[in-house]
Coordinates of C-alpha atoms in Angstrom, one line a residue:
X1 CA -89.4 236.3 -175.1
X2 CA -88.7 232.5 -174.5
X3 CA -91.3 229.7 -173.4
X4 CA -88.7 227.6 -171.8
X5 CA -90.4 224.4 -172.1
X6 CA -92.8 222.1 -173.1
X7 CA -96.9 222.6 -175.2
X8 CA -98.9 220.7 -173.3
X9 CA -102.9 220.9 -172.7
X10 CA -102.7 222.3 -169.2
X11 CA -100.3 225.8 -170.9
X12 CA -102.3 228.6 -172.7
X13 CA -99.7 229.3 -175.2
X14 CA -102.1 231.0 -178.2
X15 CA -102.2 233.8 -175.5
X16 CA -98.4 234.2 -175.7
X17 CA -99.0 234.0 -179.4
X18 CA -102.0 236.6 -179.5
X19 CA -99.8 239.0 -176.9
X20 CA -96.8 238.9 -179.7
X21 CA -99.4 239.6 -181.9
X22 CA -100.2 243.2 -180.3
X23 CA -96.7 244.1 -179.5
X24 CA -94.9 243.4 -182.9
X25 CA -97.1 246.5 -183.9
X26 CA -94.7 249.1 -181.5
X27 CA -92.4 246.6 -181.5
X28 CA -91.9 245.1 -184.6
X29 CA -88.6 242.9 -183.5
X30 CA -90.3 241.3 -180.3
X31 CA -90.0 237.5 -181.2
X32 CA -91.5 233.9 -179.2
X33 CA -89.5 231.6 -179.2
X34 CA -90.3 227.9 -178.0
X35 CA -87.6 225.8 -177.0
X36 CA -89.3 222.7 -177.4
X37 CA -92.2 221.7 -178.3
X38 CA -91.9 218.0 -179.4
X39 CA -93.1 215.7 -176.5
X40 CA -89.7 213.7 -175.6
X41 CA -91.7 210.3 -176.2
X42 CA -91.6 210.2 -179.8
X43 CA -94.8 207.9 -179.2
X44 CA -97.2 210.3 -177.6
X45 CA -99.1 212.6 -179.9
X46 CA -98.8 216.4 -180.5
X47 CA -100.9 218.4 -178.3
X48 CA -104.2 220.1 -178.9
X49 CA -103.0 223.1 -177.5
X50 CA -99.5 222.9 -179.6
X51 CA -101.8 222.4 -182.9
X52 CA -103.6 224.9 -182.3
X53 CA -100.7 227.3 -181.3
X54 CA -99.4 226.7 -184.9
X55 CA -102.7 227.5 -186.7
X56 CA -103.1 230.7 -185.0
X57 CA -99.3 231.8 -185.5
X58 CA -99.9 230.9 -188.9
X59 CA -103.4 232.9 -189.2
X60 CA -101.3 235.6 -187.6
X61 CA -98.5 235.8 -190.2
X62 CA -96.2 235.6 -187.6
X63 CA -94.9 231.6 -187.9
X64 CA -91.3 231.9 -188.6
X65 CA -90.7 235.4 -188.6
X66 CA -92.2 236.5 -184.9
X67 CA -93.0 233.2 -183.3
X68 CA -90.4 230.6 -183.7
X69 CA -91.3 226.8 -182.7
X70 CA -88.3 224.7 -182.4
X71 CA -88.9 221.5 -183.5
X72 CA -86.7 218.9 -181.8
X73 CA -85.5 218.9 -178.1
X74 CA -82.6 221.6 -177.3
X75 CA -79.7 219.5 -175.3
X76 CA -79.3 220.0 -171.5
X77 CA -75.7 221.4 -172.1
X78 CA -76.8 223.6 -174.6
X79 CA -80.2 225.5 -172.8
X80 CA -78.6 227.9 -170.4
X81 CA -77.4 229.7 -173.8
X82 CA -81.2 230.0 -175.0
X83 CA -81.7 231.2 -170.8
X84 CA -79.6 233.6 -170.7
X85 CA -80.1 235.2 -174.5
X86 CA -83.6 235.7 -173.5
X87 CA -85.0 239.1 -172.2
X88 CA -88.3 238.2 -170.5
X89 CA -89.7 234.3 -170.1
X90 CA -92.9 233.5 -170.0
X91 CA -95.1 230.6 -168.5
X92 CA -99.0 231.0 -169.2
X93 CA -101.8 228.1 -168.4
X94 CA -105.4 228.1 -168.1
X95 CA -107.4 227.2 -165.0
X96 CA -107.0 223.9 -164.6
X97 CA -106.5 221.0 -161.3
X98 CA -103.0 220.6 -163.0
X99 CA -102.4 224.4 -162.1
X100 CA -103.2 224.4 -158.6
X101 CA -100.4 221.3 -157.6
X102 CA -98.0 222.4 -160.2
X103 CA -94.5 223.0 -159.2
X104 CA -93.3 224.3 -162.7
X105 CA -89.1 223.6 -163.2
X106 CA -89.2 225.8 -166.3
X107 CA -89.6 228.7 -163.7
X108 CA -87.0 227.2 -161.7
X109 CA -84.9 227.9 -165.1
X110 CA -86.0 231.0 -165.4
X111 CA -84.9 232.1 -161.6
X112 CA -81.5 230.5 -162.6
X113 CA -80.9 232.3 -165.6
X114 CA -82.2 235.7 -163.4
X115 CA -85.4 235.9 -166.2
X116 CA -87.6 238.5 -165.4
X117 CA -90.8 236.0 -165.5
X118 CA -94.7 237.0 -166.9
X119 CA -96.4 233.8 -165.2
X120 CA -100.0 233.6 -165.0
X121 CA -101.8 233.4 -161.4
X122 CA -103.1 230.2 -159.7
X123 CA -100.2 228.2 -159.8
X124 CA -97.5 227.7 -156.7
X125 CA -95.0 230.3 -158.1
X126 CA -97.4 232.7 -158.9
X127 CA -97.0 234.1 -155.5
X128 CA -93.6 234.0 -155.4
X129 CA -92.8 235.6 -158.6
X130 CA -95.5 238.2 -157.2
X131 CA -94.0 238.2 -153.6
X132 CA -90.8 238.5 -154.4
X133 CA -90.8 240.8 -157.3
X134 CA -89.8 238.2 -160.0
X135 CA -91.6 239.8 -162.6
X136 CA -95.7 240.4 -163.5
X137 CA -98.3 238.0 -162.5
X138 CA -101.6 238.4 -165.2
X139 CA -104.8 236.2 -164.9
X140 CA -105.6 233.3 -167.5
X141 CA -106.5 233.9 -171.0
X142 CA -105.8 237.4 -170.7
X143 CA -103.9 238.7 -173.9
X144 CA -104.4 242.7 -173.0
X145 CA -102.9 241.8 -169.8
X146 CA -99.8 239.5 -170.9
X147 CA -99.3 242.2 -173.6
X148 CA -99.0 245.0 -171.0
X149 CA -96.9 242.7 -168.9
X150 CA -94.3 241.7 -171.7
X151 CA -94.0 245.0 -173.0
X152 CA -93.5 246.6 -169.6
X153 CA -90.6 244.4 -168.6
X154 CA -89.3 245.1 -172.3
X155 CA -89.5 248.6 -172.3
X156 CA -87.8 249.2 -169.2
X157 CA -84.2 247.7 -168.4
X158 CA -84.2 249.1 -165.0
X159 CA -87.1 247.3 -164.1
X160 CA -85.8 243.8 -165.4
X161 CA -82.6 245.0 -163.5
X162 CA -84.4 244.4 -160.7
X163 CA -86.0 241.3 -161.1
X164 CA -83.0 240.4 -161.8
X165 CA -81.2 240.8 -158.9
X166 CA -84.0 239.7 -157.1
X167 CA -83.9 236.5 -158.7
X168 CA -80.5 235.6 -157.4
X169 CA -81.5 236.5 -153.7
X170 CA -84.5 233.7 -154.4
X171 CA -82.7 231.5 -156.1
X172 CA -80.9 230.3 -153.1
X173 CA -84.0 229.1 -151.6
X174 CA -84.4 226.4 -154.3
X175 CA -80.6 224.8 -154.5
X176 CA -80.9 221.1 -153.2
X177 CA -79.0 221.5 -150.0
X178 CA -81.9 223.8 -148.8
X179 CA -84.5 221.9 -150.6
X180 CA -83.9 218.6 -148.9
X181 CA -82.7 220.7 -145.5
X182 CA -85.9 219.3 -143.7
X183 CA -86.1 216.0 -144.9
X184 CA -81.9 215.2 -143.9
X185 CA -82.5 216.8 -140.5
X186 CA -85.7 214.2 -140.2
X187 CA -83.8 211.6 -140.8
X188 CA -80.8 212.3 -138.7
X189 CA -83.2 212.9 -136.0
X190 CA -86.4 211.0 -136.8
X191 CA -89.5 210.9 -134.5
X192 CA -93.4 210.5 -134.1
X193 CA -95.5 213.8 -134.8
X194 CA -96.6 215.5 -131.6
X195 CA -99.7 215.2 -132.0
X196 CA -99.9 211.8 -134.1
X197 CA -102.2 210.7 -131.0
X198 CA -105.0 213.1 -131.8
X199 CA -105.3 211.9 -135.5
X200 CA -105.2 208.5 -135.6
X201 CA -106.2 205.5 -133.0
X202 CA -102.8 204.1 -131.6
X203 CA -102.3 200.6 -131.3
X204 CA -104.9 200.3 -134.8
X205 CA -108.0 198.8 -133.9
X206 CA -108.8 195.3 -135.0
X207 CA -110.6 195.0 -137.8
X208 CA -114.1 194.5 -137.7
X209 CA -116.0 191.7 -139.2
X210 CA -117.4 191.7 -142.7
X211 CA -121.3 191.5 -143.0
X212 CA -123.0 188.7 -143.6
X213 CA -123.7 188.2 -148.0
X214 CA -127.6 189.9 -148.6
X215 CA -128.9 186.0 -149.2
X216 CA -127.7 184.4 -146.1
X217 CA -129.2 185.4 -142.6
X218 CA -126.9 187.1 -140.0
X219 CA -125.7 184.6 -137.2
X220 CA -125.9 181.6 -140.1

């Protein structure tokens, strides 16, 4: 199970943790792995949420033998190895302002690498991953459900199969050509919004003048 990315204060990764946690049980050779979880600015501190997803993988007993944090930054050549190793990827946060405007490019990894994904709602893939079949969408903080969700996907290579192949029809969508498809026909074409004249006052008006300072009489 990989979290493809960074620990930061916005993820809920002691859910992932406490999930691993109830699976190694059935499952005793499930394992986390983090592929990074040093911030890339060697200046900025380590999260609260990283600490506290090494104390409770520690109180666990599962630091180092089924949760695995790696320690320095994987090299860009060197990631789509850890992708495509990986059986199921996860991406968990709590509820948060972060979540709702997040466009998370850890998922866009895992759509590459065909991942089936266990992504928690509220964010802007959640309904994709939902939509499309992309793998299991749980709600925050929820270890029974990321449990269920992980194992499901784990115990059943037909149904990762699927999301699978699913991925690479959605995949598509996100490639830069079709990404950037509106904005290049805008500017090989660009105009004024239909209906620019109902929002704002065309020409501006002028500005109005300021009011007179609270000590000095108006007309002075």
């Amino acid at each position: 199970v990989l979290w493809g990315g960074g620990v930061y204060d916005c993820f809920d990764p002691v859910t992932a943790i406490r999930a691993i946690d109830r699976l190694r049980v059935r499952r005793p050779s499930v394992r986390l792995y983090f592929l990074g979880v040093r911030h890339p600015t060697p200046a900025i501190e380590e999260s609260r949420s990283l600490t506290a997803s090494r104390q409770v993988a520690a109180e666990l007993g599962l630091a180092g033998t089924h949760v695995f944090f790696n320690e320095s930054w994987v090299a860009y050549e060197d990631r789509a190895n850890f992708l495509l190793d990986a059986d199921v990827a996860v991406s968990l946060h709590v509820e948060h302002i972060e979540t709702a405007y997040s466009f998370r490019t850890r998922i866009l990894d895992y759509i590459w690498a065909g991942l089936p994904i266990v992504a928690t709602r509220g964010d802007g893939f959640a309904e994709i991953i939902a939509r499309e079949g992309l793998g299991a969408v749980v709600p925050g903080e929820d270890v029974d459900a990321a449990a269920s969700a992980i194992a499901g996907l784990l115990d059943d290579p037909e149904s990762r199969e699927r999301c699978r192949a699913r991925a690479a029809e959605v995949a598509g969508r996100f490639v830069w050509s079709e990404v950037l498809r509106p904005l290049v026909d805008f500017c090989a074409a660009p105009g004024r919004a239909p209906d620019v004249d109902s929002l704002l006052p065309w020409p501006p008006a002028p500005p109005s003048a300021p009011p007179p300072p609270p000590d000095q009489p108006a007309g002075a």
